[in-house]
Amino acid sequence: MLNVRICVGTYCYITGGQELAKLKKNLPEDLVNKVEIIGSACLGCHENEGSAKPPYAKVGDVMLEECTEDKLLDEIYKQLGMERK
């Protein structure tokens, strides 16, 4: 089971994290039994210096910044070794 953490802390939530969190209910059928989506109060990314921007999500050990649903699904399929339809 691949763990996917979506930051739903205030900063990420208002910059798109709320849309990412909806993926839990709208997960493509071929991923339902392969992925566990967890909302996380904070992934700690705002503490990193640099140009990283929210919202953040973590797929396995890979951190995604400026995450969109497409970016998130691409990484999930990549890590599962599946082709995205």
Backbone as JSON Lines, residues from 0, in Angstrom:
{"i":0,"aa":"M","n":[0.86,-1.17,0.0],"ca":[0.0,0.0,0.0],"c":[0.9,1.23,0.0]}
{"i":1,"aa":"L","n":[0.68,2.1,-0.96],"ca":[1.46,3.33,-1.08],"c":[0.82,4.42,-0.25]}
{"i":2,"aa":"N","n":[1.6,5.01,0.65],"ca":[1.09,6.1,1.48],"c":[1.26,7.43,0.78]}
{"i":3,"aa":"V","n":[0.17,8.2,0.76],"ca":[0.17,9.54,0.18],"c":[-0.31,10.49,1.26]}
{"i":4,"aa":"R","n":[0.54,11.45,1.6],"ca":[0.17,12.44,2.62],"c":[-0.05,13.78,1.94]}
{"i":5,"aa":"I","n":[-1.18,14.37,2.22],"ca":[-1.53,15.67,1.66],"c":[-1.59,16.66,2.8]}
{"i":6,"aa":"C","n":[-0.84,17.73,2.66],"ca":[-0.84,18.75,3.7],"c":[-2.15,19.52,3.65]}
{"i":7,"aa":"V","n":[-2.83,19.55,4.78],"ca":[-4.06,20.33,4.89],"c":[-3.92,21.38,5.99]}
{"i":8,"aa":"G","n":[-2.66,21.72,6.32],"ca":[-2.41,22.83,7.23],"c":[-2.92,24.11,6.58]}
{"i":9,"aa":"T","n":[-3.11,25.14,7.35],"ca":[-3.75,26.37,6.86],"c":[-3.13,26.9,5.58]}
{"i":10,"aa":"Y","n":[-1.82,27.07,5.57],"ca":[-1.14,27.65,4.4],"c":[-1.37,26.81,3.15]}
{"i":11,"aa":"C","n":[-1.19,25.51,3.27],"ca":[-1.4,24.62,2.12],"c":[-2.88,24.53,1.75]}
{"i":12,"aa":"Y","n":[-3.73,24.48,2.76],"ca":[-5.17,24.35,2.52],"c":[-5.7,25.49,1.66]}
{"i":13,"aa":"I","n":[-5.29,26.73,1.99],"ca":[-5.82,27.87,1.24],"c":[-5.14,28.07,-0.11]}
{"i":14,"aa":"T","n":[-4.04,27.37,-0.34],"ca":[-3.36,27.49,-1.63],"c":[-3.58,26.28,-2.53]}
{"i":15,"aa":"G","n":[-4.56,25.45,-2.2],"ca":[-4.92,24.34,-3.07],"c":[-4.98,22.98,-2.41]}
{"i":16,"aa":"G","n":[-4.54,22.88,-1.18],"ca":[-4.56,21.59,-0.48],"c":[-5.96,21.03,-0.32]}
{"i":17,"aa":"Q","n":[-6.96,21.9,-0.21],"ca":[-8.34,21.42,-0.06],"c":[-8.78,20.67,-1.31]}
{"i":18,"aa":"E","n":[-8.31,21.09,-2.47],"ca":[-8.64,20.39,-3.72],"c":[-7.94,19.03,-3.78]}
{"i":19,"aa":"L","n":[-6.69,18.99,-3.33],"ca":[-5.95,17.73,-3.32],"c":[-6.6,16.72,-2.38]}
{"i":20,"aa":"A","n":[-7.11,17.2,-1.24],"ca":[-7.73,16.31,-0.26],"c":[-8.97,15.63,-0.83]}
{"i":21,"aa":"K","n":[-9.62,16.24,-1.81],"ca":[-10.81,15.64,-2.43],"c":[-10.46,14.38,-3.22]}
{"i":22,"aa":"L","n":[-9.19,14.22,-3.55],"ca":[-8.76,13.05,-4.32],"c":[-9.06,11.76,-3.57]}
{"i":23,"aa":"K","n":[-9.08,11.82,-2.25],"ca":[-9.36,10.63,-1.46],"c":[-10.72,10.03,-1.84]}
{"i":24,"aa":"K","n":[-11.7,10.88,-2.08],"ca":[-13.03,10.41,-2.46],"c":[-13.15,10.14,-3.96]}
{"i":25,"aa":"N","n":[-12.25,10.72,-4.75],"ca":[-12.33,10.63,-6.21],"c":[-11.17,9.85,-6.81]}
{"i":26,"aa":"L","n":[-10.58,8.97,-6.05],"ca":[-9.43,8.2,-6.51],"c":[-9.84,7.29,-7.67]}
{"i":27,"aa":"P","n":[-9.05,7.28,-8.76],"ca":[-9.36,6.38,-9.87],"c":[-9.49,4.93,-9.38]}
{"i":28,"aa":"E","n":[-10.41,4.21,-9.94],"ca":[-10.74,2.85,-9.52],"c":[-9.52,1.93,-9.46]}
{"i":29,"aa":"D","n":[-8.59,2.08,-10.41],"ca":[-7.42,1.19,-10.43],"c":[-6.43,1.47,-9.3]}
{"i":30,"aa":"L","n":[-6.65,2.54,-8.53],"ca":[-5.75,2.87,-7.42],"c":[-6.37,2.61,-6.05]}
{"i":31,"aa":"V","n":[-7.67,2.37,-6.01],"ca":[-8.4,2.3,-4.74],"c":[-7.75,1.36,-3.73]}
{"i":32,"aa":"N","n":[-7.35,0.19,-4.11],"ca":[-6.78,-0.78,-3.17],"c":[-5.27,-0.74,-3.09]}
{"i":33,"aa":"K","n":[-4.66,0.26,-3.74],"ca":[-3.2,0.35,-3.77],"c":[-2.65,1.58,-3.06]}
{"i":34,"aa":"V","n":[-3.53,2.53,-2.75],"ca":[-3.1,3.82,-2.22],"c":[-3.89,4.17,-0.96]}
{"i":35,"aa":"E","n":[-3.18,4.68,0.02],"ca":[-3.83,5.21,1.22],"c":[-3.53,6.7,1.28]}
{"i":36,"aa":"I","n":[-4.58,7.52,1.22],"ca":[-4.41,8.97,1.26],"c":[-4.72,9.46,2.67]}
{"i":37,"aa":"I","n":[-3.77,10.21,3.21],"ca":[-3.86,10.69,4.57],"c":[-3.72,12.21,4.58]}
{"i":38,"aa":"G","n":[-4.62,12.89,5.25],"ca":[-4.47,14.33,5.45],"c":[-3.5,14.57,6.58]}
{"i":39,"aa":"S","n":[-2.61,15.51,6.41],"ca":[-1.6,15.8,7.42],"c":[-1.68,17.27,7.8]}
{"i":40,"aa":"A","n":[-1.67,17.55,9.09],"ca":[-1.75,18.94,9.54],"c":[-0.61,19.78,8.99]}
{"i":41,"aa":"C","n":[0.55,19.19,8.81],"ca":[1.69,19.91,8.24],"c":[2.78,18.91,7.9]}
{"i":42,"aa":"L","n":[3.41,19.11,6.77],"ca":[4.54,18.27,6.38],"c":[5.87,18.96,6.67]}
{"i":43,"aa":"G","n":[5.82,20.16,7.24],"ca":[7.02,20.88,7.64],"c":[7.76,21.57,6.53]}
{"i":44,"aa":"C","n":[7.18,21.67,5.37],"ca":[7.87,22.23,4.22],"c":[8.06,23.73,4.3]}
{"i":45,"aa":"H","n":[7.18,24.41,5.01],"ca":[7.29,25.87,5.11],"c":[8.55,26.28,5.85]}
{"i":46,"aa":"E","n":[9.15,25.33,6.56],"ca":[10.36,25.63,7.31],"c":[11.6,25.61,6.43]}
{"i":47,"aa":"N","n":[11.5,25.03,5.25],"ca":[12.64,24.95,4.34],"c":[12.86,26.3,3.68]}
{"i":48,"aa":"E","n":[14.08,26.71,3.6],"ca":[14.39,27.96,2.92],"c":[14.45,27.69,1.43]}
{"i":49,"aa":"G","n":[14.16,28.71,0.66],"ca":[14.21,28.54,-0.78],"c":[12.9,28.96,-1.41]}
{"i":50,"aa":"S","n":[12.72,28.51,-2.62],"ca":[11.57,28.96,-3.38],"c":[10.42,27.95,-3.42]}
{"i":51,"aa":"A","n":[10.46,26.93,-2.58],"ca":[9.39,25.93,-2.58],"c":[8.07,26.58,-2.21]}
{"i":52,"aa":"K","n":[7.01,26.14,-2.9],"ca":[5.7,26.75,-2.68],"c":[4.64,25.69,-2.44]}
{"i":53,"aa":"P","n":[3.66,26.01,-1.6],"ca":[2.57,25.09,-1.33],"c":[1.6,25.04,-2.51]}
{"i":54,"aa":"P","n":[0.7,24.1,-2.53],"ca":[0.5,23.05,-1.52],"c":[1.5,21.9,-1.7]}
{"i":55,"aa":"Y","n":[1.7,21.18,-0.6],"ca":[2.65,20.08,-0.58],"c":[1.92,18.75,-0.42]}
{"i":56,"aa":"A","n":[2.52,17.72,-0.99],"ca":[2.05,16.35,-0.8],"c":[3.28,15.46,-0.81]}
{"i":57,"aa":"K","n":[3.16,14.33,-0.16],"ca":[4.27,13.39,-0.11],"c":[3.76,12.02,-0.55]}
{"i":58,"aa":"V","n":[4.39,11.49,-1.59],"ca":[4.05,10.17,-2.12],"c":[5.2,9.25,-1.77]}
{"i":59,"aa":"G","n":[4.97,8.31,-0.88],"ca":[6.08,7.5,-0.38],"c":[7.08,8.43,0.27]}
{"i":60,"aa":"D","n":[8.29,8.48,-0.26],"ca":[9.33,9.37,0.28],"c":[9.57,10.59,-0.6]}
{"i":61,"aa":"V","n":[8.75,10.77,-1.62],"ca":[8.95,11.88,-2.56],"c":[8.03,13.05,-2.21]}
{"i":62,"aa":"M","n":[8.65,14.19,-1.93],"ca":[7.9,15.4,-1.61],"c":[7.58,16.16,-2.89]}
{"i":63,"aa":"L","n":[6.33,16.56,-3.04],"ca":[5.91,17.35,-4.19],"c":[5.53,18.74,-3.71]}
{"i":64,"aa":"E","n":[6.02,19.75,-4.4],"ca":[5.65,21.13,-4.08],"c":[4.83,21.69,-5.22]}
{"i":65,"aa":"E","n":[4.11,22.75,-4.95],"ca":[3.19,23.33,-5.93],"c":[2.38,22.19,-6.56]}
{"i":66,"aa":"C","n":[1.9,21.32,-5.69],"ca":[1.25,20.1,-6.12],"c":[-0.15,20.36,-6.69]}
{"i":67,"aa":"T","n":[-0.44,19.67,-7.76],"ca":[-1.76,19.66,-8.37],"c":[-2.24,18.22,-8.39]}
{"i":68,"aa":"E","n":[-3.5,18.02,-8.7],"ca":[-4.01,16.66,-8.78],"c":[-3.27,15.87,-9.86]}
{"i":69,"aa":"D","n":[-2.98,16.5,-10.98],"ca":[-2.25,15.81,-12.05],"c":[-0.85,15.4,-11.61]}
{"i":70,"aa":"K","n":[-0.14,16.32,-10.96],"ca":[1.21,16.02,-10.47],"c":[1.16,14.86,-9.48]}
{"i":71,"aa":"L","n":[0.17,14.91,-8.61],"ca":[0.04,13.88,-7.59],"c":[-0.26,12.52,-8.21]}
{"i":72,"aa":"L","n":[-1.2,12.48,-9.12],"ca":[-1.53,11.21,-9.78],"c":[-0.37,10.68,-10.62]}
{"i":73,"aa":"D","n":[0.34,11.57,-11.3],"ca":[1.51,11.14,-12.07],"c":[2.53,10.45,-11.18]}
{"i":74,"aa":"E","n":[2.8,11.02,-10.02],"ca":[3.78,10.43,-9.1],"c":[3.28,9.12,-8.52]}
{"i":75,"aa":"I","n":[2.01,9.04,-8.2],"ca":[1.44,7.79,-7.67],"c":[1.6,6.67,-8.69]}
{"i":76,"aa":"Y","n":[1.18,6.92,-9.92],"ca":[1.3,5.91,-10.96],"c":[2.75,5.53,-11.2]}
{"i":77,"aa":"K","n":[3.63,6.51,-11.19],"ca":[5.06,6.25,-11.39],"c":[5.59,5.31,-10.32]}
{"i":78,"aa":"Q","n":[5.28,5.62,-9.07],"ca":[5.8,4.8,-7.97],"c":[5.2,3.4,-7.95]}
{"i":79,"aa":"L","n":[3.98,3.27,-8.44],"ca":[3.35,1.96,-8.49],"c":[3.74,1.19,-9.76]}
{"i":80,"aa":"G","n":[4.48,1.85,-10.66],"ca":[4.9,1.2,-11.89],"c":[3.73,0.93,-12.83]}
{"i":81,"aa":"M","n":[2.74,1.79,-12.77],"ca":[1.54,1.63,-13.6],"c":[1.47,2.74,-14.62]}
{"i":82,"aa":"E","n":[0.78,2.46,-15.72],"ca":[0.57,3.49,-16.74],"c":[-0.72,4.23,-16.41]}
{"i":83,"aa":"R","n":[-0.63,5.55,-16.46],"ca":[-1.82,6.37,-16.19],"c":[-2.71,6.39,-17.41]}
{"i":84,"aa":"K","n":[-3.98,6.16,-17.19],"ca":[-4.95,6.14,-18.29],"c":[-5.45,7.52,-18.6]}
